[in-house]
mmCIF file of C-alpha atoms in Angstrom:
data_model
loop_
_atom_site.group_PDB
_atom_site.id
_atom_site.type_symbol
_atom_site.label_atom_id
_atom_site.label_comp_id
_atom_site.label_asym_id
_atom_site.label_seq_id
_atom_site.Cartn_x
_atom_site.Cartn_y
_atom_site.Cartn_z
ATOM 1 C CA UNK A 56 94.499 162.753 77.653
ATOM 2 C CA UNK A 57 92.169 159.919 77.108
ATOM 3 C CA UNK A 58 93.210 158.767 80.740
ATOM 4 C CA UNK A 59 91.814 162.024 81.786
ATOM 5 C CA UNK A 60 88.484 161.120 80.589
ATOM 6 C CA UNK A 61 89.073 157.636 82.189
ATOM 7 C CA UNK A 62 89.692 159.660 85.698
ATOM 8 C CA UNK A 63 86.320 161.003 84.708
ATOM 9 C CA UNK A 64 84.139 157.873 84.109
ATOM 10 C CA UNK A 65 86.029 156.416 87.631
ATOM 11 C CA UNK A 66 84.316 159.613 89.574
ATOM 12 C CA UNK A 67 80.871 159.564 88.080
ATOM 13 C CA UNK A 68 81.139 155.855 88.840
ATOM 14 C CA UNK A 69 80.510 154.577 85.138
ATOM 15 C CA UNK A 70 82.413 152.020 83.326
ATOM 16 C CA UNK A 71 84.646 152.976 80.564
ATOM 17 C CA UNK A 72 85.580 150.170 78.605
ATOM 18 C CA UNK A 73 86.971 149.449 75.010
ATOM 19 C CA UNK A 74 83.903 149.614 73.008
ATOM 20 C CA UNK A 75 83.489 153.799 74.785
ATOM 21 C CA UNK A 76 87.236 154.391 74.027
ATOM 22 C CA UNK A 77 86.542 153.047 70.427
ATOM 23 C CA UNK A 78 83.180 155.903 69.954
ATOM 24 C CA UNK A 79 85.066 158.346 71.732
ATOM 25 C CA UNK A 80 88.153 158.029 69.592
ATOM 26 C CA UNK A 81 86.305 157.773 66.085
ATOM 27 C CA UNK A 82 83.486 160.966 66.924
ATOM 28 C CA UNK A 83 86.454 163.240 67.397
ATOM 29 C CA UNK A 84 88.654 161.553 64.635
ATOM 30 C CA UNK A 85 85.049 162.431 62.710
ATOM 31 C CA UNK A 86 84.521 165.858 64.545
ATOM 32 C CA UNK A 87 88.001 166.921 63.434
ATOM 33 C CA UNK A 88 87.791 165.604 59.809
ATOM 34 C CA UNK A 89 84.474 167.509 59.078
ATOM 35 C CA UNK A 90 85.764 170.293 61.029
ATOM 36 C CA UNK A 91 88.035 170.701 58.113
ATOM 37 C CA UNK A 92 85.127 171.236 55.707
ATOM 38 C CA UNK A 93 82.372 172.604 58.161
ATOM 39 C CA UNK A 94 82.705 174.860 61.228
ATOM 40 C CA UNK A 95 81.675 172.488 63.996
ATOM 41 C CA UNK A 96 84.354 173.592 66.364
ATOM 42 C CA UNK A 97 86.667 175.909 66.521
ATOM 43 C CA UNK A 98 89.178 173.117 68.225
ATOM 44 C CA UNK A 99 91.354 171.292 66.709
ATOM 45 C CA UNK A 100 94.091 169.967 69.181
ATOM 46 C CA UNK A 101 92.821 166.614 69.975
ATOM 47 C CA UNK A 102 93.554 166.757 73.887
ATOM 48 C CA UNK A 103 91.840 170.055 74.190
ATOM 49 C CA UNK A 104 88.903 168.297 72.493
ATOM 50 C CA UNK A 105 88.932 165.417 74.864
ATOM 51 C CA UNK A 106 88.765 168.237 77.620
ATOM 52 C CA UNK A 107 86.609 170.968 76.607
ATOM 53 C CA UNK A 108 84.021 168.738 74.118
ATOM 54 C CA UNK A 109 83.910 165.160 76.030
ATOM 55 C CA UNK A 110 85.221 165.615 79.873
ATOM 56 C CA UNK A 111 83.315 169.255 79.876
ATOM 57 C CA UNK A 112 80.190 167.454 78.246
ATOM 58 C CA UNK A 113 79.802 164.946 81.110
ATOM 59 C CA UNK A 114 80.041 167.570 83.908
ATOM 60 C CA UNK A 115 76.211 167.295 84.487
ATOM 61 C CA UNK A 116 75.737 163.503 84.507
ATOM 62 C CA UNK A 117 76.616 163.716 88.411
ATOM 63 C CA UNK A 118 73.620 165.278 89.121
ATOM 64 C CA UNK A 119 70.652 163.459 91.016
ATOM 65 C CA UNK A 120 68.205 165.173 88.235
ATOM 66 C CA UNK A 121 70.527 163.938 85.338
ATOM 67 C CA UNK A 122 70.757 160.487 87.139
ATOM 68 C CA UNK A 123 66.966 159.892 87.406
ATOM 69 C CA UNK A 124 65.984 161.211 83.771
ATOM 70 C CA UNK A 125 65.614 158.127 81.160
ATOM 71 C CA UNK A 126 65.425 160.534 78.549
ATOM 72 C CA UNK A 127 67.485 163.653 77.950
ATOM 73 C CA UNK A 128 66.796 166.512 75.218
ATOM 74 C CA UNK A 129 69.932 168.355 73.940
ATOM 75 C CA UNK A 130 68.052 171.655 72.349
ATOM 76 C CA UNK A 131 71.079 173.798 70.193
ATOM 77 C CA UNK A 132 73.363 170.489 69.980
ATOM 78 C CA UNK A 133 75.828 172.203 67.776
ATOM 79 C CA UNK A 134 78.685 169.363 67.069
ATOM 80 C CA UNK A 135 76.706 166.871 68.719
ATOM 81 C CA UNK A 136 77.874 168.332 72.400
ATOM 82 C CA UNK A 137 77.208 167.623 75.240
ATOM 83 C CA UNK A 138 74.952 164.764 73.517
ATOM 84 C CA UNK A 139 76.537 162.705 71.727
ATOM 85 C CA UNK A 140 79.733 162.352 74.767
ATOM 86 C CA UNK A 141 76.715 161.772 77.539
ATOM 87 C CA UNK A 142 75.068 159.264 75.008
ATOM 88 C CA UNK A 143 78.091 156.985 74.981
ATOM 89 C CA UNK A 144 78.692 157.205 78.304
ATOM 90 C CA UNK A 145 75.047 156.727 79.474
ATOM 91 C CA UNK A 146 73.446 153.916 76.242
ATOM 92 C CA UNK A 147 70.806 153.362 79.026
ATOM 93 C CA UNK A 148 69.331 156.848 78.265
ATOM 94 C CA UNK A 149 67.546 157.783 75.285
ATOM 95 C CA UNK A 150 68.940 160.781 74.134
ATOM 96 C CA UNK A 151 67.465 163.199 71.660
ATOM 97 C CA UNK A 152 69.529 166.427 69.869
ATOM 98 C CA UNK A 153 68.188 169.529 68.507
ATOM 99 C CA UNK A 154 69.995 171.581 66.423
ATOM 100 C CA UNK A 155 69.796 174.962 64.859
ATOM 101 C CA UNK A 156 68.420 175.343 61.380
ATOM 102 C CA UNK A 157 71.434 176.078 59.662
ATOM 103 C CA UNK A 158 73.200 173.032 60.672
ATOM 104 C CA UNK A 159 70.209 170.722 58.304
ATOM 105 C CA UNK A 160 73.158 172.025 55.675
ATOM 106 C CA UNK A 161 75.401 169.007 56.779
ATOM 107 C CA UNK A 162 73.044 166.888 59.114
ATOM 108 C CA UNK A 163 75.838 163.538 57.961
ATOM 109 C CA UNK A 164 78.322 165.694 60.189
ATOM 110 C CA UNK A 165 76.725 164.327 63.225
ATOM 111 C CA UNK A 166 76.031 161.055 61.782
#
């Protein structure tokens, strides 16, 4: 499924190299792990996460508005999404995540 994301990067015209495979791989290896403790998610299946949390997440970076913005707010970030997946893909940016007041319980999940 990771090639699916790959098929992703190729469209929005990004590179995807090893270093983005590597954060990709170890925020949902995290994701999952905490999910076990915390409710972050309610997926668990790791290719549905690749679709729904990362491939869904990027959806708005083809966007001229999303192009020309140097910074981006996510406001109710819950699990880091779309965020932290546009973050990796975009370390030009300088992104910034909100999230709900309840989630201060376990702020190291999205660490």
């Amino acid at each position: 499924m990771i090639e699916e994301l790959q098929k992703v990067f190729e469209i929005l015209n990004l590179s995807y190299d090893e270093n983005k495979d590597r954060q990709y791989q170890e925020y949902m290896e995290g994701i999952l792990e905490w999910n076990e403790h915390v409710n972050l998610t309610a997926i668990k299946d790791r290719n549905e996460f690749i679709e729904k949390h990362y491939i869904d997440s990027l959806l708005c970076a083809g966007s001229p508005e999303f192009r020309r913005a140097k910074t981006i707010i996510d406001v109710g970030t819950g699990g880091g999404f779309p965020g932290i997946p546009l973050a990796v893909a975009f370390p030009e940016k300088q992104f910034t995540l909100i999230t709900e007041q309840e989630d201060q319980d376990h702020p190291e999940a999205l660490r």
